[in-house]
Short mmCIF file of C-alpha atoms in Angstrom, two decimals:
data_model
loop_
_atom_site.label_atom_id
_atom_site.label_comp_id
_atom_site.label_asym_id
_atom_site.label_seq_id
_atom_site.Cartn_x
_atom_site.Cartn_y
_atom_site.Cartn_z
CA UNK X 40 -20.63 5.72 1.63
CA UNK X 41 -19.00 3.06 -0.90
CA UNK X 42 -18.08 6.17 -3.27
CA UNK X 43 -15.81 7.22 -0.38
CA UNK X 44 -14.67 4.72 1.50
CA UNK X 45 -11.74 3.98 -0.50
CA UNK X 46 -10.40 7.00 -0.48
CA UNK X 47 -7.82 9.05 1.86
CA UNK X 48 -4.08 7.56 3.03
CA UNK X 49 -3.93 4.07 3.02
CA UNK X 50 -0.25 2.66 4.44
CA UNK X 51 1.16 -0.48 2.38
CA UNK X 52 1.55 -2.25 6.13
CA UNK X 53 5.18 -3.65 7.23
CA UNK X 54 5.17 -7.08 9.07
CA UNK X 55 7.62 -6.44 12.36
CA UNK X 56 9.77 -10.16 13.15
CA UNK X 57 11.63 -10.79 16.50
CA UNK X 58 14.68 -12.03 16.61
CA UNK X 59 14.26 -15.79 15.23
CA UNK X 60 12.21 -14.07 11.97
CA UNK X 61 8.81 -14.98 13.54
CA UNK X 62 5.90 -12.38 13.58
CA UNK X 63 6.29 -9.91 16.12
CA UNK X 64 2.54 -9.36 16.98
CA UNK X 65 2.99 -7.33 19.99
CA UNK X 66 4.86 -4.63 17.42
CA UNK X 67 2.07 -5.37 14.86
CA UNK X 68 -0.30 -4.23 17.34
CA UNK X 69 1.78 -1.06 18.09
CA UNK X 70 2.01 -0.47 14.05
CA UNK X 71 -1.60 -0.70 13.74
CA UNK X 72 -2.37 1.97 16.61
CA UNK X 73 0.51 4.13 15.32
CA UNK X 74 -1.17 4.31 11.80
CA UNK X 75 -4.85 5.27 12.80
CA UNK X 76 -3.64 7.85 15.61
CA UNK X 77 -2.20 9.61 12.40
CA UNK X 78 -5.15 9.96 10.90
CA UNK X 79 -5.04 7.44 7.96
CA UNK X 80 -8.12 6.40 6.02
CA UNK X 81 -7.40 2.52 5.77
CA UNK X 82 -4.64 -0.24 5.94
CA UNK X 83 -3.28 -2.16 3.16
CA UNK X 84 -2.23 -5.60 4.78
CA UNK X 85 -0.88 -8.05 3.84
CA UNK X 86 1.17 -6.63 0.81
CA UNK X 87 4.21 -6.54 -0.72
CA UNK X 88 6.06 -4.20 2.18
CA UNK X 89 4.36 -6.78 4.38
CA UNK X 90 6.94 -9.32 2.75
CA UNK X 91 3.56 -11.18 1.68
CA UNK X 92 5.76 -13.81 -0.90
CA UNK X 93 7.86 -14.79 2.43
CA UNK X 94 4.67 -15.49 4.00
CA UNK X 95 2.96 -18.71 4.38
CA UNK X 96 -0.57 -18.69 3.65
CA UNK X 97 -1.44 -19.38 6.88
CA UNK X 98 0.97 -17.05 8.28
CA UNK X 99 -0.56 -14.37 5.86
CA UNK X 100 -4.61 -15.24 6.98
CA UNK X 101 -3.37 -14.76 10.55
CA UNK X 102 -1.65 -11.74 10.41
CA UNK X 103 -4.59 -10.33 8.66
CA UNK X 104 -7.12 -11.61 11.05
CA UNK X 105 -5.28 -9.92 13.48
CA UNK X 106 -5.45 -6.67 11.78
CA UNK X 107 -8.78 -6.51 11.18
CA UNK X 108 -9.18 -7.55 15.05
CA UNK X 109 -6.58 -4.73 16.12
CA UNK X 110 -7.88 -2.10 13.88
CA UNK X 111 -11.40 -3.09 15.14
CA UNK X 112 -13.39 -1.27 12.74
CA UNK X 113 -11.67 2.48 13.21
CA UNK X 114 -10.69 2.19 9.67
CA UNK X 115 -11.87 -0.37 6.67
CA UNK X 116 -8.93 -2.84 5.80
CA UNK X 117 -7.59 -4.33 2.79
CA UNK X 118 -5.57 -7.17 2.13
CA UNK X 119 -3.72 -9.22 -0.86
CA UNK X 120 -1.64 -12.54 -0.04
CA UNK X 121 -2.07 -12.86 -3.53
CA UNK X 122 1.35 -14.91 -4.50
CA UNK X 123 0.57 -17.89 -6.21
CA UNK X 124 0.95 -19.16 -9.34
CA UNK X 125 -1.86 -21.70 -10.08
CA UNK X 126 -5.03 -20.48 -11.08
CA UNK X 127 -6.49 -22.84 -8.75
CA UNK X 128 -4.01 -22.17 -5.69
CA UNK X 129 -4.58 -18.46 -6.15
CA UNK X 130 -8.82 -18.87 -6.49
CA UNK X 131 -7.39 -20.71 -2.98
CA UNK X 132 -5.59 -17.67 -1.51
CA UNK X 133 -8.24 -15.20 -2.54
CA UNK X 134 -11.16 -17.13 -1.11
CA UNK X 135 -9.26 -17.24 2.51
CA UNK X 136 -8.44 -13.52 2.24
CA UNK X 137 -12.26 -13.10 1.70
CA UNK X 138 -13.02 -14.77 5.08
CA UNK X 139 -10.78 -13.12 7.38
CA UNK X 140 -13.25 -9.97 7.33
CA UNK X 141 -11.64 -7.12 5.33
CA UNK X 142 -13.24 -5.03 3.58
CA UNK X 143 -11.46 -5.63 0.21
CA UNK X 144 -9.21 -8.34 -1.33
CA UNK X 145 -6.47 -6.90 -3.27
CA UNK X 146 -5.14 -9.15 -6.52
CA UNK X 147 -1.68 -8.93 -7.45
CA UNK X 148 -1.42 -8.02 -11.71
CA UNK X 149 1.56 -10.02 -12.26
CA UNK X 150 -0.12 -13.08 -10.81
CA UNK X 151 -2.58 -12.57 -14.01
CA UNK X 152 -0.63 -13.53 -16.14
CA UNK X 153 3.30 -14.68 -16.49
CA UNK X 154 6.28 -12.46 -18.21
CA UNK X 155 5.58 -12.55 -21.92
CA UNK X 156 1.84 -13.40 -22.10
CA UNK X 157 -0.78 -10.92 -23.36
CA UNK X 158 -3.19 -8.94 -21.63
CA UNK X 159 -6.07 -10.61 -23.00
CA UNK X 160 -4.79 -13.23 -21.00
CA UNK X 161 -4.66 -11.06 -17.93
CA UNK X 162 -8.06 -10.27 -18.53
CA UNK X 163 -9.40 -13.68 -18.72
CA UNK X 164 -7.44 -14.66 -15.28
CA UNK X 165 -9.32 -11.82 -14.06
CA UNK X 166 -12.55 -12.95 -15.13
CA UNK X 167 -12.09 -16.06 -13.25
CA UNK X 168 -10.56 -15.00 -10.45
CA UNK X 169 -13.59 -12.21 -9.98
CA UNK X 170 -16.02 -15.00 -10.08
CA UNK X 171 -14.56 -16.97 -7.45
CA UNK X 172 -14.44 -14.82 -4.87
CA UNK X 173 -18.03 -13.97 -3.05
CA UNK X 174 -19.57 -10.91 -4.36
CA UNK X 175 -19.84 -9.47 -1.09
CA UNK X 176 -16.53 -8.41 -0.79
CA UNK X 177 -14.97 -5.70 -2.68
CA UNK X 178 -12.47 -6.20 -5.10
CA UNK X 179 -9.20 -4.46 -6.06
CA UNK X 180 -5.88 -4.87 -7.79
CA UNK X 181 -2.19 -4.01 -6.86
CA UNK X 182 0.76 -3.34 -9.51
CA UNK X 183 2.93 -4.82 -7.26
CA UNK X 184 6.35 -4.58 -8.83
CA UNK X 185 7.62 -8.23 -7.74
CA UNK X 186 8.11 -10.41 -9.23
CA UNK X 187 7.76 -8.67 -12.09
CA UNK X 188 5.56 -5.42 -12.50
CA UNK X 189 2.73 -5.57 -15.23
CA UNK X 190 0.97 -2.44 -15.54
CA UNK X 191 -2.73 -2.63 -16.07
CA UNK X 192 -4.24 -2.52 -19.88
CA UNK X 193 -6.65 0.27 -20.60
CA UNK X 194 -8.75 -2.44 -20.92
CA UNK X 195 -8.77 -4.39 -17.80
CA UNK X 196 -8.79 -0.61 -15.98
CA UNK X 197 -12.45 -0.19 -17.88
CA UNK X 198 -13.41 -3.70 -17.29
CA UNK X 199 -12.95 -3.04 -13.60
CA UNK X 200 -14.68 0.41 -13.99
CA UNK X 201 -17.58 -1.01 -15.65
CA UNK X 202 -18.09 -4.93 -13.42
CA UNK X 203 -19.28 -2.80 -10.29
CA UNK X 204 -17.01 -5.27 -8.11
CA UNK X 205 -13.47 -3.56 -7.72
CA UNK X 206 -13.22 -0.38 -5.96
CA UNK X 207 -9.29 -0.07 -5.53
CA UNK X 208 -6.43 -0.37 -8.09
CA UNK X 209 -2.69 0.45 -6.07
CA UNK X 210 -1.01 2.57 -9.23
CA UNK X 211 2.75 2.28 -9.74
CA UNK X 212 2.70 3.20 -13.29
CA UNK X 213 4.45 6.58 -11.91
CA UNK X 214 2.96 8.36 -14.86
CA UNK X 215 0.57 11.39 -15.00
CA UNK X 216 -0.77 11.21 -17.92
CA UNK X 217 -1.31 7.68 -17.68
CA UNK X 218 -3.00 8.32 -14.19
CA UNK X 219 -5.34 10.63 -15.93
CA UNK X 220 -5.79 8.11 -18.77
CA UNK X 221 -7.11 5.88 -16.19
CA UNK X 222 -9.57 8.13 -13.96
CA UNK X 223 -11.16 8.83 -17.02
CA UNK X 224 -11.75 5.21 -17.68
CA UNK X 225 -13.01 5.13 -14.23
CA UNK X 226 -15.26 8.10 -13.74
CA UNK X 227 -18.24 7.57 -12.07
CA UNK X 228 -18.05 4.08 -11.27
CA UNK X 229 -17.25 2.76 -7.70
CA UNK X 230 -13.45 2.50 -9.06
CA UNK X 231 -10.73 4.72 -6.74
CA UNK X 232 -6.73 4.96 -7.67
CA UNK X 233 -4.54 5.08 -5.17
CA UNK X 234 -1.20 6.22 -6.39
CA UNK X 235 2.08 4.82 -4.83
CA UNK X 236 4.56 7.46 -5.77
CA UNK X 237 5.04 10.39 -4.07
CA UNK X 238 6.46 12.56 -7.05
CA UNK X 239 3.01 12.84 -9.07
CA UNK X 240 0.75 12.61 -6.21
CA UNK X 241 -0.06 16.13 -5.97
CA UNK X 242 -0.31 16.56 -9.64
CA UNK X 243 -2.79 13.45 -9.50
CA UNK X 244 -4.78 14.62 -6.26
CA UNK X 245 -5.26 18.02 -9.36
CA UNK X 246 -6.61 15.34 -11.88
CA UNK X 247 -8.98 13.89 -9.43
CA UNK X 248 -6.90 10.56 -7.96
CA UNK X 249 -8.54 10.26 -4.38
CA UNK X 250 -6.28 8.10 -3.01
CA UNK X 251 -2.45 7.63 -1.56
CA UNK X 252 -1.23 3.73 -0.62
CA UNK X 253 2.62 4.11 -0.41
CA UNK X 254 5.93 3.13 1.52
CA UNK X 255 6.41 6.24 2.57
CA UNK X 256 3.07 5.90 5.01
CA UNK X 257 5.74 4.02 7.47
CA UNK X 258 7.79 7.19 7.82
CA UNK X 259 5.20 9.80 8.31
CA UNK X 260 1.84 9.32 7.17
CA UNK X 261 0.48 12.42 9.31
CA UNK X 262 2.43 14.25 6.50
CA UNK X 263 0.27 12.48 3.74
CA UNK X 264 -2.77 13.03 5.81
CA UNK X 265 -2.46 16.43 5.78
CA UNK X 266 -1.24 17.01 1.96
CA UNK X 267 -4.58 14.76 0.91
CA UNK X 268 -7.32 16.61 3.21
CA UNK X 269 -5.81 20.35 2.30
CA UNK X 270 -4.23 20.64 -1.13
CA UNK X 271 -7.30 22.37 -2.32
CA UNK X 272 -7.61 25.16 0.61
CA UNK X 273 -4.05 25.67 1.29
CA UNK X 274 -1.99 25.45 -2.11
CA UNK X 275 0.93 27.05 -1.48
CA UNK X 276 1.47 25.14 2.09
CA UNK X 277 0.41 21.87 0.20
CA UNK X 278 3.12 22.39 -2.93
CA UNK X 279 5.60 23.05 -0.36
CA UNK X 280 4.94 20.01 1.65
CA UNK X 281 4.52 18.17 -1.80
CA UNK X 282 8.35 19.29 -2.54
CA UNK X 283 9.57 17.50 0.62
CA UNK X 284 7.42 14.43 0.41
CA UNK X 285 8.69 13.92 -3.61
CA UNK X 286 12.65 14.31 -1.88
CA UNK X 287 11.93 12.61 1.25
CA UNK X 288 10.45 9.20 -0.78
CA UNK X 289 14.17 8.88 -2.25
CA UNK X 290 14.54 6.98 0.95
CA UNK X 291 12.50 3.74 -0.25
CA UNK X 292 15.76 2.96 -2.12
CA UNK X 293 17.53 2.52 1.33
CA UNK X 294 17.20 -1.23 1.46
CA UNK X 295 13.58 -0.82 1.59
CA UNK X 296 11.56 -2.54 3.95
CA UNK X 297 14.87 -2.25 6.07
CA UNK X 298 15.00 1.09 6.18
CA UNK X 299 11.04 1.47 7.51
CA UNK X 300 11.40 -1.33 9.76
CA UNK X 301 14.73 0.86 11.23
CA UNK X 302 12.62 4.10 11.78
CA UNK X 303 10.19 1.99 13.35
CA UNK X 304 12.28 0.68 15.74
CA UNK X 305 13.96 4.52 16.13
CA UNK X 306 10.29 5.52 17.10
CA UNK X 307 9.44 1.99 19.49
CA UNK X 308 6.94 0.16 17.75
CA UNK X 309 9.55 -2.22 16.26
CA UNK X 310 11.95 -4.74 18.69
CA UNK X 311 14.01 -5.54 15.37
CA UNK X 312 14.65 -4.49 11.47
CA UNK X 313 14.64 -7.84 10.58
CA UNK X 314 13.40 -8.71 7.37
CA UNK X 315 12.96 -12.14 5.90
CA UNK X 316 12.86 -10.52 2.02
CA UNK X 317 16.59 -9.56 2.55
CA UNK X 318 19.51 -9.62 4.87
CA UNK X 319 19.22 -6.62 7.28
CA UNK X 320 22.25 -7.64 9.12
CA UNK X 321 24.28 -4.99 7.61
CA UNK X 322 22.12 -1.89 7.31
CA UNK X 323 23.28 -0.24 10.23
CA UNK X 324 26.82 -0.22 8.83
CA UNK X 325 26.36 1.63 6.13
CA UNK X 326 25.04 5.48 5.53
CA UNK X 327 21.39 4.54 5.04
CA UNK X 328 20.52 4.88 8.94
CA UNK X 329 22.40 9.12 8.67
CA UNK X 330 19.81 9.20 5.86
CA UNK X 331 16.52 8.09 7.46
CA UNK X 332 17.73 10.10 10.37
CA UNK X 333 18.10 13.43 8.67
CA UNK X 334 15.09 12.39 6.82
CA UNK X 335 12.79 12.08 9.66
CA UNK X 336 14.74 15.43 11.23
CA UNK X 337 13.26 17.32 8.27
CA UNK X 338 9.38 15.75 8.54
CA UNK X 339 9.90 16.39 11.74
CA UNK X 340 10.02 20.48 11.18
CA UNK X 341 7.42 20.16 8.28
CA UNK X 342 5.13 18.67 10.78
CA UNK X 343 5.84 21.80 13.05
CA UNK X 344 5.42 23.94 10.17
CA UNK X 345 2.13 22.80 9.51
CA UNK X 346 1.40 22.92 13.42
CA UNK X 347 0.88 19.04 13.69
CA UNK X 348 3.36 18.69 16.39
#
């Protein structure tokens, strides 16, 4: 069961805030439904499209208890909050992610080590940071692109592979032959990739990646659903749908989480687009709201097309 839990369409989760930039947990809640009823594996909380480094820490361990309550075992949960600098702070933030009852705690790479220092030193944060959290609880790690994005080392991938603890690594190296690189570090250990970008993902569901955890989960994630549990029987439907999905994720450069948090609104789980990682005051003046809208038009007829309306 731990070979394949980790695997499937796992949304990076957006945090909804009402009108005075407080959490909106009666949209959370919504969110939450809206994700399982399409079908998705798991839930990546507390992340970076969950505007985790404009969270408090104890903003972030509630809105994760919460998830885990809401999502009330339908699905395993994940969760990161992983945005501090101090080795001890961070052993801090890890620890409470560990108690809130998800399944997996999800370290940030960049928070290994800062711009300019060497992987070895990644490694040995890594080290540390593995031994302070309790061994119960599965283990993975994000290359979250803010602050800065470090990709992971060959080998910290095979250290990971090899320690038995981490089961998830969030891939936004965007690169298939690194992708393949890396399952082949992996193979046969409890290790799963879940690749962010929608351009390689069928090419990497072909080379054996198992997983999807990316933005474009908020838009449709029925769509993702469907491309991971049929690729292999239905090809030619799957390539097709594979085309749109690689257009369609052109839209996370809309003033991204903006952009999500307006189609969730468009769709009633969200009260407001507002956003404490930028100013959203603005969006719907310009084209980006045309482009989600034609956007969704077209996912819209895929999802008819593939008789999922």
């Amino acid at each position: 069961m731990s070979q394949q839990k980790y695997v499937g369409v796992w949304p990076v989760m957006l945090t909804p805030f009402d009108t005075k930039g407080e959490i909106d947990w009666a949209s959370l809640e919504r969110l939450v439904d809206w994700y399982i009823d399409a079908g998705v594996h798991g839930l990546f909380a507390a992340c970076q499209s969950s505007e985790m480094f404009y969270l408090s820490d104890e903003e972030t361990q509630a809105l994760t208890c919460f998830i885990v309550e809401k999502a009330d075992g339908r699905v395993p949960v994940v969760a990161s909050g992983h945005t501090a600098t101090a080795l001890s702070q961070q052993k801090e933030q890890l620890q409470a992610m560990a108690s809130t009852g998800v399944d997996g705690v999800i370290m940030i790479s960049n928070r290994l080590a800062q711009v300019g220092e060497s992987d070895d030193k990644a490694l040995e944060t890594l080290q540390s940071l593995t031994h302070a959290v309790p061994k119960e609880i599965d283990l993975g790690i994000y290359e979250c692109p803010y602050p800065y994005k470090r990709l992971l080392s060959e080998e910290i991938v095979e250290w990971c592979a090899q320690s038995n603890r981490f089961t998830f690594i969030k891939d936004t190296c965007c690169s298939l032959p690194l992708i393949e690189r890396r399952l082949a570090l992996s193979k046969g250990s409890r290790l799963h990739l879940a690749n962010a970008n929608s351009q390689t993902l069928l090419a990497s569901f072909q080379a054996g990646c198992q997983a999807y955890s990316g933005v474009m989960a908020n838009f449709h994630p029925e769509l993702y659903v469907w491309l991971y549990e049929n690729w292999q029987d239905k090809p030619e439907q799957a390539a097709l749908l594979a085309d749109y999905l690689s257009t369609a994720a052109m839209t996370e450069t809309l003033d991204y989480p903006a952009c999500a948090k307006y189609h969730q609104r468009l769709i009633g789980n969200f009260a407001t687009l507002v956003c404490r990682s930028r100013n959203s005051s603005q969006f719907e003046n310009s084209f980006f709201p045309s482009a989600v809208n034609s956007m969704t038009a077209l996912g819209e007829n895929m999802k008819k097309w593939l008789s999922l309306n």
